[in-house]
């Protein structure tokens, strides 16, 4: 799993690329506070090596909670900037700081 950040010079936005290795998965998306936890909002594309990858533009100077949704199961990113407890899910969520 990996998160890469590319800060844009022209506006206060960071292009965040999410990737997760899930060779046997059929469907992977990233859900979080930036897309109202909508499983259909940010699907990731499967690459030939079995990694799913996708990018999202996020406003700078913010933190966003997120998880990967891998064939219906929620998965945290081990490369997240932090983790925060979520009472609704009764579990930790990954956090990305931009």
mmCIF file of N, CA and C in Angstrom:
data_model
loop_
_atom_site.group_PDB
_atom_site.id
_atom_site.type_symbol
_atom_site.label_atom_id
_atom_site.label_comp_id
_atom_site.label_asym_id
_atom_site.label_seq_id
_atom_site.Cartn_x
_atom_site.Cartn_y
_atom_site.Cartn_z
ATOM 1 N N UNK A 1 0.852 -1.179 0.000
ATOM 2 C CA UNK A 1 0.000 0.000 0.000
ATOM 3 C C UNK A 1 0.889 1.230 0.000
ATOM 4 N N UNK A 2 0.378 2.240 -0.651
ATOM 5 C CA UNK A 2 1.187 3.450 -0.723
ATOM 6 C C UNK A 2 0.299 4.664 -0.986
ATOM 7 N N UNK A 3 0.792 5.781 -0.516
ATOM 8 C CA UNK A 3 0.140 7.065 -0.769
ATOM 9 C C UNK A 3 1.218 8.002 -1.283
ATOM 10 N N UNK A 4 0.980 8.635 -2.423
ATOM 11 C CA UNK A 4 1.911 9.651 -2.907
ATOM 12 C C UNK A 4 1.165 10.966 -3.023
ATOM 13 N N UNK A 5 1.883 12.051 -2.756
ATOM 14 C CA UNK A 5 1.279 13.386 -2.762
ATOM 15 C C UNK A 5 2.035 14.284 -3.718
ATOM 16 N N UNK A 6 1.285 14.991 -4.551
ATOM 17 C CA UNK A 6 1.877 15.951 -5.481
ATOM 18 C C UNK A 6 1.147 17.279 -5.295
ATOM 19 N N UNK A 7 1.857 18.262 -4.750
ATOM 20 C CA UNK A 7 1.256 19.567 -4.488
ATOM 21 C C UNK A 7 1.292 20.406 -5.763
ATOM 22 N N UNK A 8 0.152 20.988 -6.108
ATOM 23 C CA UNK A 8 0.055 21.815 -7.303
ATOM 24 C C UNK A 8 0.489 23.235 -6.985
ATOM 25 N N UNK A 9 1.277 23.825 -7.866
ATOM 26 C CA UNK A 9 1.752 25.191 -7.652
ATOM 27 C C UNK A 9 0.686 26.224 -7.989
ATOM 28 N N UNK A 10 -0.226 25.868 -8.885
ATOM 29 C CA UNK A 10 -1.209 26.828 -9.382
ATOM 30 C C UNK A 10 -2.393 27.056 -8.446
ATOM 31 N N UNK A 11 -2.662 26.094 -7.538
ATOM 32 C CA UNK A 11 -3.776 26.249 -6.598
ATOM 33 C C UNK A 11 -3.503 25.432 -5.347
ATOM 34 N N UNK A 12 -4.219 25.741 -4.251
ATOM 35 C CA UNK A 12 -3.950 25.048 -2.980
ATOM 36 C C UNK A 12 -4.570 23.648 -2.946
ATOM 37 N N UNK A 13 -4.122 22.802 -3.845
ATOM 38 C CA UNK A 13 -4.657 21.445 -3.974
ATOM 39 C C UNK A 13 -3.494 20.464 -4.010
ATOM 40 N N UNK A 14 -3.725 19.290 -3.461
ATOM 41 C CA UNK A 14 -2.737 18.216 -3.501
ATOM 42 C C UNK A 14 -3.356 17.021 -4.225
ATOM 43 N N UNK A 15 -2.654 16.532 -5.228
ATOM 44 C CA UNK A 15 -3.106 15.331 -5.935
ATOM 45 C C UNK A 15 -2.571 14.140 -5.156
ATOM 46 N N UNK A 16 -3.479 13.385 -4.536
ATOM 47 C CA UNK A 16 -3.102 12.242 -3.719
ATOM 48 C C UNK A 16 -3.405 10.968 -4.502
ATOM 49 N N UNK A 17 -2.383 10.142 -4.684
ATOM 50 C CA UNK A 17 -2.552 8.871 -5.385
ATOM 51 C C UNK A 17 -2.554 7.748 -4.361
ATOM 52 N N UNK A 18 -3.636 6.975 -4.375
ATOM 53 C CA UNK A 18 -3.797 5.832 -3.479
ATOM 54 C C UNK A 18 -3.508 4.559 -4.266
ATOM 55 N N UNK A 19 -2.774 3.626 -3.666
ATOM 56 C CA UNK A 19 -2.555 2.340 -4.328
ATOM 57 C C UNK A 19 -2.513 1.231 -3.289
ATOM 58 N N UNK A 20 -3.036 0.075 -3.693
ATOM 59 C CA UNK A 20 -3.084 -1.084 -2.813
ATOM 60 C C UNK A 20 -2.919 -2.344 -3.661
ATOM 61 N N UNK A 21 -2.091 -3.248 -3.183
ATOM 62 C CA UNK A 21 -1.892 -4.523 -3.868
ATOM 63 C C UNK A 21 -3.028 -5.457 -3.451
ATOM 64 N N UNK A 22 -3.817 -5.881 -4.422
ATOM 65 C CA UNK A 22 -4.950 -6.778 -4.161
ATOM 66 C C UNK A 22 -5.138 -7.661 -5.389
ATOM 67 N N UNK A 23 -4.180 -8.559 -5.606
ATOM 68 C CA UNK A 23 -4.128 -9.356 -6.835
ATOM 69 C C UNK A 23 -5.396 -10.142 -7.115
ATOM 70 N N UNK A 24 -6.035 -10.679 -6.090
ATOM 71 C CA UNK A 24 -7.215 -11.519 -6.294
ATOM 72 C C UNK A 24 -8.528 -10.742 -6.245
ATOM 73 N N UNK A 25 -8.459 -9.445 -5.948
ATOM 74 C CA UNK A 25 -9.685 -8.642 -5.835
ATOM 75 C C UNK A 25 -10.293 -8.357 -7.203
ATOM 76 N N UNK A 26 -11.605 -8.240 -7.204
ATOM 77 C CA UNK A 26 -12.315 -7.886 -8.427
ATOM 78 C C UNK A 26 -12.622 -6.389 -8.469
ATOM 79 N N UNK A 27 -12.882 -5.810 -7.279
ATOM 80 C CA UNK A 27 -13.313 -4.420 -7.206
ATOM 81 C C UNK A 27 -12.688 -3.742 -5.990
ATOM 82 N N UNK A 28 -12.030 -2.606 -6.212
ATOM 83 C CA UNK A 28 -11.427 -1.845 -5.108
ATOM 84 C C UNK A 28 -11.746 -0.369 -5.309
ATOM 85 N N UNK A 29 -12.114 0.289 -4.223
ATOM 86 C CA UNK A 29 -12.310 1.740 -4.272
ATOM 87 C C UNK A 29 -11.737 2.324 -2.989
ATOM 88 N N UNK A 30 -11.549 3.639 -3.000
ATOM 89 C CA UNK A 30 -11.118 4.324 -1.778
ATOM 90 C C UNK A 30 -12.310 5.165 -1.339
ATOM 91 N N UNK A 31 -12.660 5.029 -0.066
ATOM 92 C CA UNK A 31 -13.791 5.768 0.494
ATOM 93 C C UNK A 31 -13.284 6.580 1.666
ATOM 94 N N UNK A 32 -13.888 7.746 1.874
ATOM 95 C CA UNK A 32 -13.433 8.556 2.986
ATOM 96 C C UNK A 32 -14.221 9.832 3.147
ATOM 97 N N UNK A 33 -13.716 10.675 4.033
ATOM 98 C CA UNK A 33 -14.401 11.927 4.328
ATOM 99 C C UNK A 33 -14.400 12.863 3.126
ATOM 100 N N UNK A 34 -13.513 12.643 2.157
ATOM 101 C CA UNK A 34 -13.450 13.489 0.966
ATOM 102 C C UNK A 34 -14.505 13.122 -0.087
ATOM 103 N N UNK A 35 -15.118 11.942 0.028
ATOM 104 C CA UNK A 35 -16.166 11.566 -0.937
ATOM 105 C C UNK A 35 -17.413 11.018 -0.238
ATOM 106 N N UNK A 36 -17.630 11.428 0.996
ATOM 107 C CA UNK A 36 -18.769 11.024 1.816
ATOM 108 C C UNK A 36 -18.901 9.516 1.956
ATOM 109 N N UNK A 37 -17.765 8.814 1.953
ATOM 110 C CA UNK A 37 -17.720 7.364 2.137
ATOM 111 C C UNK A 37 -18.536 6.636 1.069
ATOM 112 N N UNK A 38 -18.590 7.220 -0.118
ATOM 113 C CA UNK A 38 -19.349 6.663 -1.232
ATOM 114 C C UNK A 38 -18.490 5.640 -1.984
ATOM 115 N N UNK A 39 -18.894 4.378 -1.963
ATOM 116 C CA UNK A 39 -18.116 3.293 -2.573
ATOM 117 C C UNK A 39 -18.002 3.431 -4.086
ATOM 118 N N UNK A 40 -18.913 4.156 -4.705
ATOM 119 C CA UNK A 40 -18.893 4.304 -6.163
ATOM 120 C C UNK A 40 -18.166 5.564 -6.628
ATOM 121 N N UNK A 41 -17.823 6.455 -5.698
ATOM 122 C CA UNK A 41 -17.260 7.757 -6.068
ATOM 123 C C UNK A 41 -15.824 7.684 -6.569
ATOM 124 N N UNK A 42 -15.011 6.805 -6.001
ATOM 125 C CA UNK A 42 -13.589 6.771 -6.343
ATOM 126 C C UNK A 42 -13.102 5.335 -6.551
ATOM 127 N N UNK A 43 -13.529 4.704 -7.652
ATOM 128 C CA UNK A 43 -13.023 3.358 -7.924
ATOM 129 C C UNK A 43 -11.550 3.420 -8.333
ATOM 130 N N UNK A 44 -10.793 2.404 -7.987
ATOM 131 C CA UNK A 44 -9.392 2.330 -8.368
ATOM 132 C C UNK A 44 -9.251 1.378 -9.559
ATOM 133 N N UNK A 45 -8.282 1.669 -10.419
ATOM 134 C CA UNK A 45 -8.052 0.841 -11.603
ATOM 135 C C UNK A 45 -7.016 -0.229 -11.303
ATOM 136 N N UNK A 46 -7.295 -1.434 -11.800
ATOM 137 C CA UNK A 46 -6.361 -2.539 -11.585
ATOM 138 C C UNK A 46 -5.269 -2.514 -12.637
ATOM 139 N N UNK A 47 -4.011 -2.566 -12.173
ATOM 140 C CA UNK A 47 -2.856 -2.619 -13.054
ATOM 141 C C UNK A 47 -2.463 -4.080 -13.275
ATOM 142 N N UNK A 48 -1.618 -4.328 -14.258
ATOM 143 C CA UNK A 48 -1.206 -5.691 -14.604
ATOM 144 C C UNK A 48 -0.522 -6.423 -13.456
ATOM 145 N N UNK A 49 0.135 -5.684 -12.565
ATOM 146 C CA UNK A 49 0.851 -6.320 -11.454
ATOM 147 C C UNK A 49 -0.048 -6.635 -10.257
ATOM 148 N N UNK A 50 -1.365 -6.385 -10.383
ATOM 149 C CA UNK A 50 -2.291 -6.683 -9.296
ATOM 150 C C UNK A 50 -2.530 -5.535 -8.341
ATOM 151 N N UNK A 51 -1.895 -4.399 -8.592
ATOM 152 C CA UNK A 51 -2.098 -3.204 -7.769
ATOM 153 C C UNK A 51 -3.286 -2.416 -8.308
ATOM 154 N N UNK A 52 -4.100 -1.912 -7.390
ATOM 155 C CA UNK A 52 -5.183 -1.004 -7.756
ATOM 156 C C UNK A 52 -4.717 0.409 -7.432
ATOM 157 N N UNK A 53 -4.979 1.361 -8.329
ATOM 158 C CA UNK A 53 -4.434 2.707 -8.176
ATOM 159 C C UNK A 53 -5.434 3.755 -8.658
ATOM 160 N N UNK A 54 -5.441 4.906 -7.992
ATOM 161 C CA UNK A 54 -6.282 6.025 -8.393
ATOM 162 C C UNK A 54 -5.872 7.288 -7.662
ATOM 163 N N UNK A 55 -6.237 8.438 -8.230
ATOM 164 C CA UNK A 55 -5.845 9.732 -7.653
ATOM 165 C C UNK A 55 -7.070 10.590 -7.345
ATOM 166 N N UNK A 56 -6.909 11.420 -6.323
ATOM 167 C CA UNK A 56 -7.955 12.339 -5.884
ATOM 168 C C UNK A 56 -7.307 13.689 -5.602
ATOM 169 N N UNK A 57 -7.943 14.774 -6.035
ATOM 170 C CA UNK A 57 -7.478 16.116 -5.688
ATOM 171 C C UNK A 57 -8.100 16.521 -4.357
ATOM 172 N N UNK A 58 -7.251 16.840 -3.374
ATOM 173 C CA UNK A 58 -7.716 17.224 -2.041
ATOM 174 C C UNK A 58 -7.206 18.610 -1.686
ATOM 175 N N UNK A 59 -8.039 19.366 -0.985
ATOM 176 C CA UNK A 59 -7.635 20.696 -0.537
ATOM 177 C C UNK A 59 -6.500 20.586 0.471
ATOM 178 N N UNK A 60 -5.503 21.461 0.315
ATOM 179 C CA UNK A 60 -4.353 21.478 1.218
ATOM 180 C C UNK A 60 -4.743 21.903 2.618
ATOM 181 N N UNK A 61 -3.850 21.640 3.547
ATOM 182 C CA UNK A 61 -3.990 22.025 4.955
ATOM 183 C C UNK A 61 -5.198 21.379 5.617
ATOM 184 N N UNK A 62 -5.486 20.135 5.229
ATOM 185 C CA UNK A 62 -6.588 19.379 5.809
ATOM 186 C C UNK A 62 -6.145 17.949 6.071
ATOM 187 N N UNK A 63 -6.906 17.278 6.907
ATOM 188 C CA UNK A 63 -6.730 15.843 7.147
ATOM 189 C C UNK A 63 -8.002 15.137 6.719
ATOM 190 N N UNK A 64 -7.842 13.973 6.130
ATOM 191 C CA UNK A 64 -8.986 13.221 5.632
ATOM 192 C C UNK A 64 -8.894 11.782 6.125
ATOM 193 N N UNK A 65 -10.024 11.275 6.641
ATOM 194 C CA UNK A 65 -10.105 9.872 7.022
ATOM 195 C C UNK A 65 -10.474 9.062 5.782
ATOM 196 N N UNK A 66 -9.930 7.847 5.685
ATOM 197 C CA UNK A 66 -10.259 7.002 4.537
ATOM 198 C C UNK A 66 -9.981 5.538 4.839
ATOM 199 N N UNK A 67 -10.515 4.680 3.985
ATOM 200 C CA UNK A 67 -10.222 3.241 3.969
ATOM 201 C C UNK A 67 -10.343 2.769 2.536
ATOM 202 N N UNK A 68 -9.738 1.631 2.265
ATOM 203 C CA UNK A 68 -9.955 0.965 0.983
ATOM 204 C C UNK A 68 -11.136 0.016 1.156
ATOM 205 N N UNK A 69 -11.937 -0.118 0.105
ATOM 206 C CA UNK A 69 -13.025 -1.076 0.095
ATOM 207 C C UNK A 69 -12.651 -2.142 -0.935
ATOM 208 N N UNK A 70 -12.205 -3.293 -0.441
ATOM 209 C CA UNK A 70 -11.696 -4.370 -1.297
ATOM 210 C C UNK A 70 -12.734 -5.490 -1.323
ATOM 211 N N UNK A 71 -13.426 -5.619 -2.447
ATOM 212 C CA UNK A 71 -14.490 -6.625 -2.589
ATOM 213 C C UNK A 71 -15.436 -6.625 -1.386
ATOM 214 N N UNK A 72 -15.814 -5.426 -0.926
ATOM 215 C CA UNK A 72 -16.779 -5.282 0.161
ATOM 216 C C UNK A 72 -16.193 -5.247 1.557
ATOM 217 N N UNK A 73 -14.891 -5.467 1.704
ATOM 218 C CA UNK A 73 -14.250 -5.452 3.025
ATOM 219 C C UNK A 73 -13.406 -4.189 3.180
ATOM 220 N N UNK A 74 -13.542 -3.537 4.338
ATOM 221 C CA UNK A 74 -12.772 -2.319 4.606
ATOM 222 C C UNK A 74 -11.356 -2.675 5.041
ATOM 223 N N UNK A 75 -10.366 -1.960 4.458
ATOM 224 C CA UNK A 75 -8.958 -2.206 4.753
ATOM 225 C C UNK A 75 -8.260 -0.868 4.995
ATOM 226 N N UNK A 76 -7.485 -0.776 6.073
ATOM 227 C CA UNK A 76 -6.691 0.424 6.331
ATOM 228 C C UNK A 76 -5.407 0.381 5.518
ATOM 229 N N UNK A 77 -4.800 1.543 5.332
ATOM 230 C CA UNK A 77 -3.537 1.659 4.614
ATOM 231 C C UNK A 77 -2.402 1.676 5.629
ATOM 232 N N UNK A 78 -1.460 0.740 5.509
ATOM 233 C CA UNK A 78 -0.354 0.703 6.465
ATOM 234 C C UNK A 78 0.639 1.839 6.248
ATOM 235 N N UNK A 79 0.465 2.602 5.159
ATOM 236 C CA UNK A 79 1.327 3.758 4.898
ATOM 237 C C UNK A 79 0.621 5.076 5.224
ATOM 238 N N UNK A 80 -0.488 5.007 5.949
ATOM 239 C CA UNK A 80 -1.240 6.214 6.299
ATOM 240 C C UNK A 80 -0.412 7.129 7.199
ATOM 241 N N UNK A 81 -0.745 8.417 7.150
ATOM 242 C CA UNK A 81 -0.046 9.392 7.991
ATOM 243 C C UNK A 81 -0.386 9.203 9.468
ATOM 244 N N UNK A 82 -1.593 8.695 9.740
ATOM 245 C CA UNK A 82 -2.051 8.484 11.116
ATOM 246 C C UNK A 82 -3.276 7.575 11.075
ATOM 247 N N UNK A 83 -3.770 7.248 12.256
ATOM 248 C CA UNK A 83 -5.009 6.482 12.390
ATOM 249 C C UNK A 83 -5.844 7.168 13.449
ATOM 250 N N UNK A 84 -7.169 7.127 13.265
ATOM 251 C CA UNK A 84 -8.064 7.762 14.228
ATOM 252 C C UNK A 84 -9.250 6.832 14.460
ATOM 253 N N UNK A 85 -9.656 6.734 15.727
ATOM 254 C CA UNK A 85 -10.779 5.877 16.095
ATOM 255 C C UNK A 85 -12.073 6.490 15.567
ATOM 256 N N UNK A 86 -12.940 5.647 15.049
ATOM 257 C CA UNK A 86 -14.239 6.081 14.547
ATOM 258 C C UNK A 86 -15.308 5.289 15.290
ATOM 259 N N UNK A 87 -16.130 5.993 16.094
ATOM 260 C CA UNK A 87 -17.170 5.324 16.878
ATOM 261 C C UNK A 87 -18.214 4.657 15.993
ATOM 262 N N UNK A 88 -18.552 5.283 14.870
ATOM 263 C CA UNK A 88 -19.573 4.731 13.969
ATOM 264 C C UNK A 88 -19.146 3.362 13.442
ATOM 265 N N UNK A 89 -17.891 3.238 13.062
ATOM 266 C CA UNK A 89 -17.384 1.982 12.513
ATOM 267 C C UNK A 89 -16.823 1.057 13.598
ATOM 268 N N UNK A 90 -16.636 1.593 14.806
ATOM 269 C CA UNK A 90 -15.991 0.849 15.899
ATOM 270 C C UNK A 90 -14.641 0.281 15.469
ATOM 271 N N UNK A 91 -13.897 1.122 14.744
ATOM 272 C CA UNK A 91 -12.581 0.709 14.242
ATOM 273 C C UNK A 91 -11.757 1.958 13.918
ATOM 274 N N UNK A 92 -10.457 1.759 13.742
ATOM 275 C CA UNK A 92 -9.594 2.856 13.301
ATOM 276 C C UNK A 92 -9.792 3.127 11.822
ATOM 277 N N UNK A 93 -9.677 4.382 11.450
ATOM 278 C CA UNK A 93 -9.640 4.781 10.041
ATOM 279 C C UNK A 93 -8.244 5.298 9.741
ATOM 280 N N UNK A 94 -7.803 5.103 8.504
ATOM 281 C CA UNK A 94 -6.548 5.688 8.039
ATOM 282 C C UNK A 94 -6.748 7.189 7.886
ATOM 283 N N UNK A 95 -5.665 7.949 8.023
ATOM 284 C CA UNK A 95 -5.712 9.396 7.856
ATOM 285 C C UNK A 95 -4.607 9.815 6.901
ATOM 286 N N UNK A 96 -4.960 10.709 5.968
ATOM 287 C CA UNK A 96 -3.962 11.328 5.094
ATOM 288 C C UNK A 96 -3.984 12.822 5.381
ATOM 289 N N UNK A 97 -2.799 13.399 5.619
ATOM 290 C CA UNK A 97 -2.652 14.836 5.876
ATOM 291 C C UNK A 97 -2.072 15.491 4.635
ATOM 292 N N UNK A 98 -2.741 16.532 4.150
ATOM 293 C CA UNK A 98 -2.224 17.247 2.979
ATOM 294 C C UNK A 98 -2.083 18.722 3.257
#
